[in-house]
Coordinates of C-alpha atoms and ligand atoms in Angstrom, one line a residue:
X359 CA -52.9 33.1 -40.4
X360 CA -56.4 32.6 -39.1
X361 CA -59.2 34.1 -41.1
X362 CA -62.5 34.2 -39.2
X363 CA -65.7 33.8 -41.1
X364 CA -67.4 35.9 -38.4
X365 CA -65.4 38.9 -39.8
X366 CA -64.5 37.9 -43.3
X367 CA -65.9 40.2 -46.0
X368 CA -67.9 37.4 -47.5
X369 CA -71.5 36.7 -48.5
X370 CA -72.2 33.3 -50.1
X371 CA -75.2 33.1 -52.4
X372 CA -77.7 30.3 -52.6
X373 CA -78.7 30.9 -56.2
X374 CA -76.7 31.0 -59.4
X375 CA -76.2 34.5 -60.8
X376 CA -78.6 35.1 -63.7
X377 CA -75.9 35.9 -66.2
X378 CA -73.7 32.8 -65.5
X379 CA -73.7 29.9 -67.8
X380 CA -70.6 27.9 -67.0
X381 CA -69.9 26.2 -63.6
X382 CA -66.8 28.1 -62.7
X383 CA -68.6 31.4 -63.2
X384 CA -71.6 30.4 -61.1
X385 CA -69.5 29.0 -58.3
X386 CA -66.9 31.8 -58.1
X387 CA -69.8 34.3 -57.8
X388 CA -71.9 32.1 -55.4
X389 CA -68.9 31.4 -53.2
X390 CA -68.1 35.1 -53.0
X391 CA -64.8 35.1 -54.8
X392 CA -65.6 37.7 -57.5
X393 CA -68.3 40.3 -58.2
X394 CA -69.3 41.7 -61.5
X395 CA -69.0 45.5 -62.1
X396 CA -69.6 45.7 -65.8
X397 CA -69.4 43.2 -68.7
X398 CA -66.0 41.6 -68.5
X399 CA -65.0 43.7 -65.5
X400 CA -64.8 42.1 -62.1
X401 CA -63.9 42.9 -58.5
X402 CA -61.9 40.4 -56.5
X403 CA -63.2 39.8 -52.9
X404 CA -60.9 38.4 -50.2
X405 CA -61.1 34.7 -51.0
X406 CA -60.8 35.4 -54.7
X407 CA -57.9 37.7 -54.3
X408 CA -56.0 35.1 -52.2
X409 CA -56.4 32.5 -54.9
X410 CA -55.4 35.0 -57.6
X411 CA -52.3 35.9 -55.6
X412 CA -51.4 32.3 -55.0
X413 CA -51.6 31.6 -58.7
X414 CA -49.5 34.6 -59.4
X415 CA -46.9 33.3 -56.9
X416 CA -46.6 30.0 -58.6
X417 CA -46.1 31.8 -61.9
X418 CA -43.6 34.2 -60.4
X419 CA -41.5 31.4 -58.8
X420 CA -41.3 29.5 -62.1
X421 CA -40.4 32.6 -64.1
X422 CA -37.7 33.6 -61.6
X423 CA -36.4 30.0 -61.8
X424 CA -35.6 30.4 -65.5
X425 CA -33.8 33.7 -64.7
X426 CA -36.5 36.0 -65.8
X427 CA -36.6 39.4 -64.0
X428 CA -39.8 41.0 -62.8
X429 CA -40.5 44.6 -63.8
X430 CA -43.7 46.6 -64.1
X431 CA -44.7 48.8 -67.0
X432 CA -47.6 51.1 -67.1
X433 CA -51.0 49.9 -68.4
X434 CA -51.7 53.5 -69.6
X435 CA -49.6 54.0 -72.6
X436 CA -48.9 56.6 -75.3
X437 CA -50.0 55.9 -78.9
X438 CA -46.6 56.4 -80.6
X439 CA -45.0 52.9 -80.1
X440 CA -48.1 51.2 -81.2
X441 CA -48.3 53.5 -84.2
X442 CA -44.8 52.6 -85.2
X443 CA -45.7 48.8 -85.3
X444 CA -49.1 49.4 -86.9
X445 CA -50.9 47.9 -83.9
X446 CA -52.7 51.1 -83.0
X447 CA -54.8 50.4 -86.1
X448 CA -54.4 46.7 -86.5
X449 CA -55.8 45.9 -83.1
X450 CA -59.1 47.2 -84.3
X451 CA -62.0 47.5 -81.9
X452 CA -60.2 45.3 -79.3
X453 CA -58.0 48.2 -78.2
X454 CA -59.2 50.6 -75.4
X455 CA -58.2 54.0 -76.8
X456 CA -58.5 57.2 -74.9
X457 CA -57.4 60.8 -75.0
X458 CA -55.8 62.8 -72.2
X459 CA -56.8 66.3 -71.4
X460 CA -54.4 67.8 -74.0
X461 CA -56.0 65.6 -76.7
X462 CA -53.1 63.2 -76.9
X463 CA -54.0 59.6 -77.9
X464 CA -53.4 57.0 -75.3
X465 CA -54.3 53.4 -74.9
X466 CA -54.7 50.8 -72.2
X467 CA -52.2 48.1 -72.9
X468 CA -53.5 44.8 -74.3
X469 CA -50.0 43.3 -74.5
X470 CA -46.6 44.9 -74.3
X471 CA -44.2 43.8 -77.0
X472 CA -43.5 47.4 -78.1
X473 CA -42.8 48.7 -74.6
X474 CA -40.5 45.8 -73.6
X475 CA -38.5 46.2 -76.8
X476 CA -38.2 50.0 -76.1
X477 CA -37.3 49.3 -72.5
X478 CA -34.4 47.0 -73.4
X479 CA -33.3 49.5 -76.1
X480 CA -33.3 52.2 -73.4
X481 CA -31.0 50.3 -71.0
X482 CA -28.7 48.0 -73.0
X483 CA -26.2 48.6 -75.7
X484 CA -23.6 45.8 -75.6
X485 CA -23.8 42.1 -76.5
X486 CA -22.3 41.5 -73.1
X487 CA -25.7 42.4 -71.5
X488 CA -27.5 39.7 -73.4
X489 CA -29.5 37.5 -73.3
X490 CA -32.2 39.0 -71.0
X491 CA -35.7 37.9 -70.1
X492 CA -38.1 40.4 -68.4
X493 CA -41.6 39.9 -67.2
X494 CA -44.5 41.5 -65.4
X495 CA -47.7 40.3 -63.8
X496 CA -50.0 43.1 -64.7
X497 CA -53.6 44.1 -65.6
X498 CA -54.3 44.1 -69.3
X499 CA -57.2 45.7 -71.2
X500 CA -58.9 44.4 -74.3
X501 CA -62.3 45.5 -75.4
X502 CA -63.4 41.9 -76.2
X503 CA -66.3 41.4 -78.5
X504 CA -67.8 38.8 -76.3
X505 CA -66.7 39.0 -72.7
X506 CA -67.6 35.6 -71.3
X507 CA -67.9 33.4 -68.3
X508 CA -66.9 35.9 -65.7
X509 CA -63.2 36.2 -65.3
X510 CA -62.6 33.6 -68.0
X511 CA -62.7 36.2 -70.8
X512 CA -62.5 39.6 -69.2
X513 CA -62.1 43.0 -70.7
X514 CA -59.8 43.7 -67.7
X515 CA -57.6 40.8 -66.7
X516 CA -54.3 39.8 -65.2
X517 CA -51.6 38.4 -67.5
X518 CA -48.1 37.4 -66.9
X519 CA -46.2 38.5 -70.0
X520 CA -42.6 37.9 -70.5
X521 CA -40.2 38.8 -73.3
X522 CA -36.8 37.4 -74.1
X523 CA -34.1 39.2 -76.1
X524 CA -31.3 37.2 -77.6
X525 CA -28.3 37.8 -79.9
X526 CA -28.9 34.9 -82.2
X527 CA -31.4 32.2 -83.3
X528 CA -29.9 29.5 -81.1
X529 CA -30.3 31.8 -78.1
X530 CA -33.9 32.7 -79.0
X531 CA -34.7 29.0 -79.3
X532 CA -33.2 28.3 -75.9
X533 CA -35.3 31.1 -74.4
X534 CA -38.4 29.7 -76.0
X535 CA -37.7 26.3 -74.7
X536 CA -37.0 27.5 -71.2
X537 CA -40.4 29.2 -71.2
X538 CA -42.1 26.1 -72.6
X539 CA -40.7 24.1 -69.7
X540 CA -41.5 26.7 -67.1
X541 CA -45.1 26.8 -68.3
X542 CA -45.3 23.0 -68.0
X543 CA -44.1 23.3 -64.4
X544 CA -46.6 26.1 -63.7
X545 CA -49.6 24.2 -65.0
X546 CA -48.5 20.9 -63.4
X547 CA -48.2 22.7 -60.0
X548 CA -51.6 24.1 -60.5
X549 CA -53.0 20.6 -61.1
X550 CA -54.4 21.6 -64.5
X551 CA -55.0 19.0 -67.2
X552 CA -53.7 20.6 -70.4
X553 CA -52.2 20.1 -73.8
X554 CA -49.5 21.9 -75.8
X555 CA -50.6 22.6 -79.3
X556 CA -49.2 24.2 -82.4
X557 CA -50.8 27.7 -82.8
X558 CA -51.0 30.6 -85.2
X559 CA -49.3 33.8 -84.4
X560 CA -52.3 36.0 -85.1
X561 CA -52.0 39.7 -84.5
X562 CA -48.7 39.2 -82.7
X563 CA -46.6 38.4 -85.8
X564 CA -43.6 36.2 -85.8
X565 CA -42.9 32.5 -86.7
X566 CA -43.3 29.5 -84.4
X567 CA -45.8 29.6 -81.6
X568 CA -47.5 27.1 -79.3
X569 CA -50.5 27.4 -77.1
X570 CA -51.2 25.7 -73.8
X571 CA -54.9 24.7 -73.7
X572 CA -56.7 23.5 -70.6
X573 CA -58.9 20.7 -71.6
X574 CA -62.5 21.7 -71.1
X575 CA -65.8 21.3 -72.9
X576 CA -66.7 24.9 -72.3
X577 CA -63.5 26.0 -74.1
X578 CA -63.7 28.3 -77.0
X579 CA -60.7 26.7 -78.8
X580 CA -60.9 23.5 -80.7
X581 CA -57.8 21.4 -81.0
X582 CA -57.0 18.2 -82.8
X583 CA -54.5 15.6 -82.2
X584 CA -53.3 12.4 -83.8
X585 CA -53.0 9.8 -81.1
X586 CA -50.7 7.8 -83.4
X587 CA -48.1 10.5 -83.9
X588 CA -48.5 12.9 -81.0
X589 CA -49.3 15.7 -83.5
X590 CA -51.5 18.4 -81.7
X591 CA -52.6 21.7 -83.0
X592 CA -55.3 24.3 -82.5
X593 CA -57.7 23.9 -85.5
X594 CA -56.8 27.4 -86.5
X595 CA -53.2 26.2 -87.1
X596 CA -53.9 23.0 -88.9
X597 CA -52.2 23.0 -92.3
X598 CA -54.2 20.9 -94.8
X599 CA -52.0 18.3 -96.4
X600 CA -52.3 19.2 -100.2
X601 CA -52.4 16.2 -102.6
X602 CA -49.9 16.4 -105.4
X603 CA -50.9 18.2 -108.6
X604 CA -52.3 16.0 -111.4
X605 CA -51.6 15.9 -115.1
X606 CA -54.1 18.0 -117.1
X607 CA -53.6 16.3 -120.5
X608 CA -56.4 14.0 -121.4
X609 CA -59.0 15.3 -118.9
X610 CA -62.4 15.8 -120.4
X611 CA -63.5 19.3 -121.4
X612 CA -65.6 21.4 -119.0
X613 CA -69.3 21.3 -119.9
X614 CA -72.0 23.6 -118.7
X615 CA -75.2 21.8 -117.7
X616 CA -78.8 22.8 -117.0
X617 CA -79.2 21.5 -113.5
X618 CA -82.6 22.9 -112.6
X619 CA -83.1 24.3 -109.2
X620 CA -79.9 23.1 -107.4
X621 CA -78.9 25.9 -105.1
X622 CA -77.4 23.7 -102.4
X623 CA -74.7 21.1 -102.5
X624 CA -77.1 18.3 -101.7
X625 CA -79.4 19.2 -104.6
X626 CA -76.5 19.5 -106.9
X627 CA -75.1 16.1 -105.9
X628 CA -78.6 14.6 -106.5
X629 CA -78.7 16.1 -109.9
X630 CA -75.2 14.9 -110.8
X631 CA -76.0 11.3 -109.8
X632 CA -79.1 11.3 -111.9
X633 CA -77.4 12.9 -114.9
X634 CA -75.5 10.0 -116.2
X635 CA -72.0 11.5 -115.8
X636 CA -70.5 8.1 -115.9
X637 CA -69.4 8.1 -112.3
X638 CA -70.8 8.4 -108.8
X639 CA -70.5 12.0 -107.5
X640 CA -70.2 13.0 -103.8
X641 CA -70.2 16.4 -102.2
X642 CA -66.4 16.2 -102.2
X643 CA -66.4 16.4 -106.0
X644 CA -68.2 19.8 -105.9
X645 CA -66.5 23.1 -105.4
X646 CA -68.5 25.4 -103.1
X647 CA -67.8 29.1 -103.4
X648 CA -68.4 31.1 -100.2
X649 CA -68.5 34.9 -100.4
X650 CA -67.4 37.2 -97.6
X651 CA -66.1 40.7 -97.4
X652 CA -63.0 41.6 -95.5
X653 CA -61.2 44.7 -94.4
X654 CA -58.0 45.5 -92.7
X655 CA -58.7 47.7 -89.6
X656 CA -59.2 51.2 -90.8
X657 CA -59.5 50.0 -94.5
X658 CA -62.3 49.5 -97.0
X659 CA -64.4 46.4 -97.3
X660 CA -63.4 44.1 -100.2
X661 CA -65.0 41.0 -101.6
X662 CA -63.3 37.7 -101.1
X663 CA -64.4 34.3 -102.5
X664 CA -63.4 31.1 -100.8
X665 CA -63.6 27.8 -102.7
X666 CA -63.9 24.7 -100.6
X667 CA -64.8 21.1 -101.4
X668 CA -68.6 20.9 -101.1
X669 CA -68.5 18.3 -98.3
X670 CA -66.9 20.9 -96.0
X671 CA -68.1 24.1 -94.4
X672 CA -66.0 27.2 -94.0
X673 CA -64.9 27.3 -90.3
X674 CA -65.3 30.9 -89.1
X675 CA -62.5 30.7 -86.6
X676 CA -60.1 29.2 -89.1
X677 CA -61.0 31.8 -91.6
X678 CA -60.6 34.5 -89.0
X679 CA -57.1 33.3 -88.1
X680 CA -56.1 33.1 -91.7
X681 CA -57.2 36.6 -92.4
X682 CA -56.0 38.3 -89.2
X683 CA -55.5 41.1 -88.7
X684 CA -58.2 41.7 -91.3
X685 CA -61.8 41.0 -90.2
X686 CA -64.6 39.5 -92.3
X687 CA -68.4 39.4 -92.6
X688 CA -70.7 37.3 -94.6
X689 CA -72.3 39.1 -97.5
X690 CA -75.7 40.5 -97.0
X691 CA -78.6 41.0 -99.4
X692 CA -77.4 44.5 -100.2
X693 CA -73.9 43.2 -101.2
X694 CA -75.4 40.7 -103.5
X695 CA -77.7 43.4 -105.0
X696 CA -74.6 45.6 -105.6
X697 CA -72.8 42.7 -107.3
X698 CA -75.3 41.2 -109.8
X699 CA -72.6 38.8 -111.2
X700 CA -72.9 36.9 -108.0
X701 CA -75.7 34.4 -108.7
X702 CA -76.5 32.9 -105.3
X703 CA -76.3 29.2 -105.3
X704 CA -74.6 29.2 -108.7
X705 CA -71.4 31.2 -108.1
X706 CA -68.5 29.9 -110.1
X707 CA -64.8 30.8 -110.6
X708 CA -65.4 32.3 -114.0
X709 CA -67.5 35.3 -112.8
X710 CA -65.3 35.8 -109.7
X711 CA -62.1 36.0 -111.7
X712 CA -63.7 38.0 -114.5
X713 CA -65.0 40.6 -112.0
X714 CA -61.7 40.9 -110.1
X715 CA -62.9 39.2 -106.9
X716 CA -60.0 37.8 -105.0
X717 CA -60.5 34.1 -105.1
X718 CA -58.7 31.8 -102.6
X719 CA -59.2 28.0 -102.5
X720 CA -58.8 25.2 -100.1
X721 CA -55.3 23.5 -100.5
X722 CA -57.0 20.4 -101.7
X723 CA -58.0 22.3 -104.9
X724 CA -54.7 21.6 -106.7
X725 CA -53.9 21.9 -110.4
X726 CA -55.3 19.1 -112.4
X727 CA -58.3 18.5 -110.1
X728 CA -61.7 18.6 -111.9
X729 CA -64.8 20.1 -110.1
X730 CA -68.5 20.5 -110.4
X731 CA -69.2 24.1 -109.6
X732 CA -71.4 27.0 -110.3
X733 CA -71.7 28.4 -113.9
X734 CA -72.8 31.9 -112.7
X735 CA -76.3 31.5 -114.1
X736 CA -79.5 30.5 -112.4
X737 CA -80.0 26.8 -112.7
X738 CA -76.6 26.1 -114.3
X739 CA -73.5 24.3 -113.2
X740 CA -70.3 23.3 -114.9
X741 CA -68.9 19.8 -114.8
X742 CA -65.2 19.0 -115.1
X743 CA -63.9 22.5 -114.5
X744 CA -60.1 21.9 -114.2
X745 CA -57.8 23.9 -112.0
X746 CA -54.9 25.2 -114.0
X747 CA -56.7 24.7 -117.2
X748 CA -60.1 26.4 -116.9
X749 CA -59.3 28.7 -114.0
X750 CA -56.4 29.7 -111.8
X751 CA -57.3 30.9 -108.3
X752 CA -55.4 33.7 -106.6
X753 CA -54.0 31.4 -104.0
X754 CA -55.0 29.0 -101.2
X755 CA -56.4 29.6 -97.8
X756 CA -56.9 27.5 -94.6
X757 CA -60.6 28.0 -94.0
X758 CA -62.3 24.7 -94.5
X759 CA -63.4 22.9 -91.4
X760 CA -61.1 20.2 -89.9
X761 CA -63.0 17.1 -89.1
X762 CA -62.5 14.1 -86.9
X763 CA -61.0 11.3 -89.0
X764 CA -59.1 13.7 -91.3
X765 CA -55.6 12.6 -92.1
X766 CA -53.1 14.2 -89.7
X767 CA -50.9 16.8 -91.4
X768 CA -47.8 14.8 -90.5
X769 CA -49.2 11.9 -92.5
X770 CA -49.4 9.6 -89.4
X771 CA -52.8 8.6 -88.2
X772 CA -56.1 10.5 -88.2
X773 CA -57.3 13.5 -86.2
X774 CA -59.6 13.6 -83.2
X775 CA -60.8 16.9 -81.8
X776 CA -61.5 18.3 -78.3
X777 CA -62.1 21.7 -76.8
X778 CA -59.8 23.7 -74.6
X779 CA -59.3 27.1 -72.9
X780 CA -56.1 28.9 -73.8
X781 CA -54.1 29.4 -70.6
X782 CA -50.7 30.2 -72.1
X783 CA -49.1 31.2 -75.4
X784 CA -45.5 31.2 -76.4
X785 CA -44.2 33.0 -79.5
X786 CA -40.9 33.3 -81.3
X787 CA -41.3 36.8 -82.6
X788 CA -38.1 37.1 -84.5
X789 CA -37.3 40.8 -85.2
X790 CA -40.7 42.2 -85.9
X791 CA -40.6 44.6 -83.0
X792 CA -36.9 45.0 -82.7
X793 CA -36.8 46.0 -86.3
X794 CA -39.6 48.5 -85.7
X795 CA -37.6 50.3 -83.0
X796 CA -34.1 49.4 -84.2
X797 CA -33.2 47.5 -81.0
X798 CA -29.5 46.9 -81.6
X799 CA -26.5 46.3 -79.4
X800 CA -22.9 46.5 -80.3
X801 CA -21.7 42.9 -81.2
X802 CA -18.5 41.3 -80.2
X803 CA -17.0 42.3 -83.6
X804 CA -18.0 46.0 -83.1
X805 CA -20.9 45.7 -85.5
X806 CA -24.5 46.3 -84.4
X807 CA -26.6 43.2 -83.8
X808 CA -30.4 43.3 -84.0
X809 CA -32.0 41.5 -81.1
X810 CA -34.4 38.6 -81.5
X811 CA -37.4 38.7 -79.3
X812 CA -39.8 36.2 -77.9
X813 CA -43.1 36.8 -76.2
X814 CA -44.8 34.6 -73.7
X815 CA -48.2 35.1 -71.9
X816 CA -50.0 33.3 -69.1
X817 CA -53.6 34.2 -68.3
X818 CA -53.2 34.6 -64.6
X819 CA -56.8 35.6 -63.7
X820 CA -58.2 33.3 -66.3
X821 CA -56.3 30.4 -64.5
X822 CA -58.5 31.0 -61.4
X823 CA -61.5 30.3 -63.5
X824 CA -59.9 27.4 -65.3
X825 CA -58.9 25.7 -62.1
X826 CA -62.5 26.2 -60.8
X827 CA -63.8 24.8 -64.1
X828 CA -61.7 21.7 -64.0
X829 CA -62.0 21.2 -60.2
X830 CA -65.5 21.4 -58.8
X831 CA -68.6 19.3 -58.2
X832 CA -72.2 20.1 -57.9
X833 CA -71.7 21.3 -54.3
X834 CA -68.9 23.8 -55.0
X835 CA -65.3 24.5 -55.7
X836 CA -62.5 22.1 -55.0
X837 CA -59.2 23.9 -54.9
X838 CA -55.9 22.1 -55.3
X839 CA -53.7 22.8 -52.2
X840 CA -51.3 24.9 -54.3
X841 CA -53.8 27.7 -54.7
X842 CA -56.5 27.1 -52.1
X843 CA -57.5 30.2 -50.2
X844 CA -56.6 28.3 -47.0
X845 CA -54.9 25.1 -46.0
X846 CA -57.7 24.0 -43.7
X847 CA -61.2 25.1 -43.0
X848 CA -62.1 24.6 -39.3
X849 CA -65.8 24.5 -38.7
X850 CA -67.2 24.9 -35.2
X851 CA -70.3 22.8 -35.4
X852 CA -71.4 22.8 -31.8
X853 CA -72.8 25.5 -29.5
X854 CA -71.0 24.1 -26.5
X855 CA -68.4 26.4 -25.1
X856 CA -65.9 23.7 -24.7
X857 CA -66.1 22.7 -28.3
X858 CA -65.8 26.4 -29.4
X859 CA -62.7 26.8 -27.2
X860 CA -61.3 23.6 -28.4
X861 CA -61.7 24.6 -32.1
X862 CA -60.1 28.0 -31.3
X863 CA -57.1 26.2 -29.7
X864 CA -56.8 23.8 -32.7
X865 CA -56.9 26.7 -35.1
X866 CA -54.2 28.5 -33.1
X867 CA -52.0 25.3 -33.1
X868 CA -52.4 25.0 -36.9
X869 CA -51.6 28.6 -37.4
X870 CA -48.5 28.3 -35.2
X871 CA -47.4 25.5 -37.5
X872 CA -47.6 27.9 -40.4
X873 CA -50.9 26.8 -41.9
X874 CA -53.5 29.2 -43.2
X875 CA -56.7 28.5 -41.4
X876 CA -60.2 29.5 -42.3
X877 CA -62.2 29.4 -39.0
X878 CA -66.0 29.2 -39.2
X879 CA -66.7 30.8 -35.8
X880 CA -70.0 32.4 -36.8
X881 CA -72.0 32.2 -33.6
X882 CA -75.6 32.2 -35.1
X883 CA -75.1 30.0 -38.1
X884 CA -76.3 26.4 -38.1
X885 CA -73.9 23.6 -38.7
X886 CA -75.8 22.7 -41.9
X887 CA -75.2 26.1 -43.4
X888 CA -71.6 26.0 -42.3
X889 CA -71.0 22.7 -44.0
X890 CA -72.7 23.9 -47.2
X891 CA -70.5 27.0 -47.2
X892 CA -67.4 25.0 -46.6
X893 CA -68.2 22.8 -49.6
X894 CA -69.0 25.8 -51.7
X895 CA -65.7 27.6 -50.8
X896 CA -63.7 24.5 -51.5
X897 CA -60.7 24.3 -49.2
X898 CA -59.2 20.8 -49.6
X899 CA -59.5 19.9 -45.9
X900 CA -62.2 20.6 -43.4
X901 CA -61.8 20.0 -39.7
X902 CA -65.2 19.7 -38.0
X903 CA -65.3 20.3 -34.2
X904 CA -68.8 19.2 -33.3
X905 CA -70.8 16.6 -31.4
X906 CA -67.8 14.3 -30.8
X907 CA -65.8 16.9 -29.1
X908 CA -67.1 15.9 -25.6
X909 CA -65.7 12.4 -26.4
X910 CA -62.4 13.7 -27.6
X911 CA -63.1 13.2 -31.4
X912 CA -63.2 15.5 -34.4
X913 CA -63.8 14.9 -38.1
X914 CA -61.6 15.5 -41.1
X915 CA -63.3 15.9 -44.4
X916 CA -61.5 15.6 -47.7
X917 CA -63.1 17.9 -50.3
X918 CA -61.5 16.0 -53.2
X919 CA -62.8 12.5 -52.5
X920 CA -65.6 13.5 -50.2
X921 CA -64.4 11.1 -47.5
X922 CA -64.9 11.8 -43.8
X923 CA -62.8 10.4 -41.0
X924 CA -63.4 10.5 -37.3
X925 CA -60.1 11.0 -35.4
X926 CA -58.9 11.7 -31.9
X927 CA -58.9 15.5 -31.2
X928 CA -55.4 15.1 -29.9
X929 CA -54.2 13.8 -33.3
X930 CA -55.9 16.5 -35.3
X931 CA -53.0 18.8 -35.7
X932 CA -50.5 16.1 -36.7
X933 CA -53.0 14.5 -39.1
X934 CA -53.7 17.8 -40.8
X935 CA -50.0 18.6 -41.1
X936 CA -49.5 15.2 -42.7
X937 CA -52.4 15.6 -45.0
X938 CA -51.2 19.0 -46.2
X939 CA -47.7 17.7 -46.7
X940 CA -46.3 19.9 -43.9
X941 CA -46.0 17.1 -41.3
X942 CA -42.6 16.4 -39.7
X943 CA -41.5 12.9 -40.7
Ligands
ATP2086 P1 -57.8 34.2 -76.7 O1 -57.6 33.5 -78.0 O2 -58.4 33.4 -75.6 O3 -58.6 35.5 -77.0 P2 -55.3 35.5 -77.0 O4 -54.7 34.6 -78.0 O5 -55.9 36.7 -77.5 O6 -56.4 34.7 -76.2 P3 -52.7 36.2 -75.9 O7 -52.6 37.5 -76.5 O8 -51.9 35.0 -76.4 O9 -54.3 35.7 -75.9 O10 -52.6 36.4 -74.3 C1 -51.9 35.5 -73.4 C2 -52.8 34.9 -72.5 O11 -53.6 35.8 -71.8 C3 -53.7 33.9 -73.1 O12 -53.1 32.7 -73.3 C4 -54.9 33.8 -72.1 O13 -54.6 32.9 -71.1 C5 -54.9 35.2 -71.5 N1 -56.0 36.0 -72.0 C6 -56.1 36.6 -73.2 N2 -57.2 37.3 -73.3 C7 -57.8 37.2 -72.1 C8 -59.1 37.7 -71.6 N3 -59.8 38.5 -72.3 N4 -59.4 37.4 -70.3 C9 -58.6 36.7 -69.6 N5 -57.4 36.2 -70.0 C10 -57.1 36.4 -71.3
MG2087 MG1 -53.0 33.5 -77.8

């Protein structure tokens, strides 16, 4: 196909859009791929739509290759199935809810575990039909709290979601692994640099899950890995290695001290090291109690205290993941006023437990460990407060920050962190949804068998932004051939009629060989502007028909390495076929 820039519905912009912070967002808007309609809601213009479709196609081919079958469910859904699983409420503010004219509750689907379970239940009734994997590539809706970076985090976005249904655990595992490998092939074909990391299951429920993160400094996810062991996990999923409990017998008694004005960990440590406690104290010897309030969607706010070693902060994302689907907020002045037993800067386990505040501690706070912590009075702390002797928390929570240099949870090596963008997520759901809808088939022995479900998502529209993010330079986009909006960008850079006709005939030859050609045939646009646009648009190869045409030469520019080669016009078609991998050998 030949796409002519003289007719293409495209306006490139010289300036970055005011609301764009990350390169992919700026470039996709400037190069005329997408346009904003509302926060997190975007239109796809011709070049953008072509790339989106090509990404979709790679995903589709790899899904089909593992035997998954494409179907399409509605995005407009009734409340009932989501009510049955509790997600109508649990999804909280992230769900787009609406009413139809009769007043019935409906929603715009954020993900379709319920509907796929029901769809399989509707059609299949015998073990002979299983296993089955179904998928769709469909528009999803989530009222994201912070839509961001254009199509990277949209409120409307395209997802490939697939769901496997198996008769037994072994089958479920095989389906999971087939997806894992399909995802690796997809992201390899797209030329993305990514890691596979252990993940939490979040609002989805279920057991094992892994995320595919595209490595990127602008990513919202932080992951850690141990180069020594190959361990890799989203920080949200890092399980803190707990030290063994210690014997309590013989430990010194807890003593309350006047510590003066010591409302911060640093001031407390200073006091402790001047107080002649007979040892050197560091922040890690103190127990910091952080107060938040939490609520399950639709429920009441409740106080929650989190005890972490004083050398660590509470990581909001880890806390959020641990509490999901409940949400949390930091306590405000009014909350402190309403709970006078909370003495800011001096909060200790005693008052928390005496007042029925749920108190969860970091896994390092094991029985037999002694801490310096608040004594619930202004200017007072307690030293040698021993877990299991002087107080017993309600449980543990993964909320403390994970730091570079921390011991890897598998005990081998230390952690280093980096940032990434989630591009795919695979879950073993177990029977959470099939239980909810009693999705059974008749087994071989005549007894009903509950199906085991898996759920697997790829952010198709997000991938367009991720590829742009990983592959661009200061001049513009640089698409990999697998998703580029065209195979070759032919630029007519000469007013001469002969050159124009020559470019037209080269474009026609390339088209005849099955290549997608973007032809810059705009009559009144200068070569300089055309070159700038071609760099901005980012097709891997540009063929320039310009000054050299009269001498029988043209130029091939490679957008990836920036190289330019002058070649004989007669060789142009075969050179381009070779460069695009379509050449006959
Ligand atoms: P995130 O942590 O980024 O919010 P998620 O864990 O909520 O993502 P899933 O429910 O696992 O996402 O959805 C599957 C895939 O859909 C994700 O891996 C991601 O690539 C994509 N995705 C999720 N939310 C969005 C969004 N708001 N905009 C674009 N793509 C999204
Ligand atoms: Mg996810």
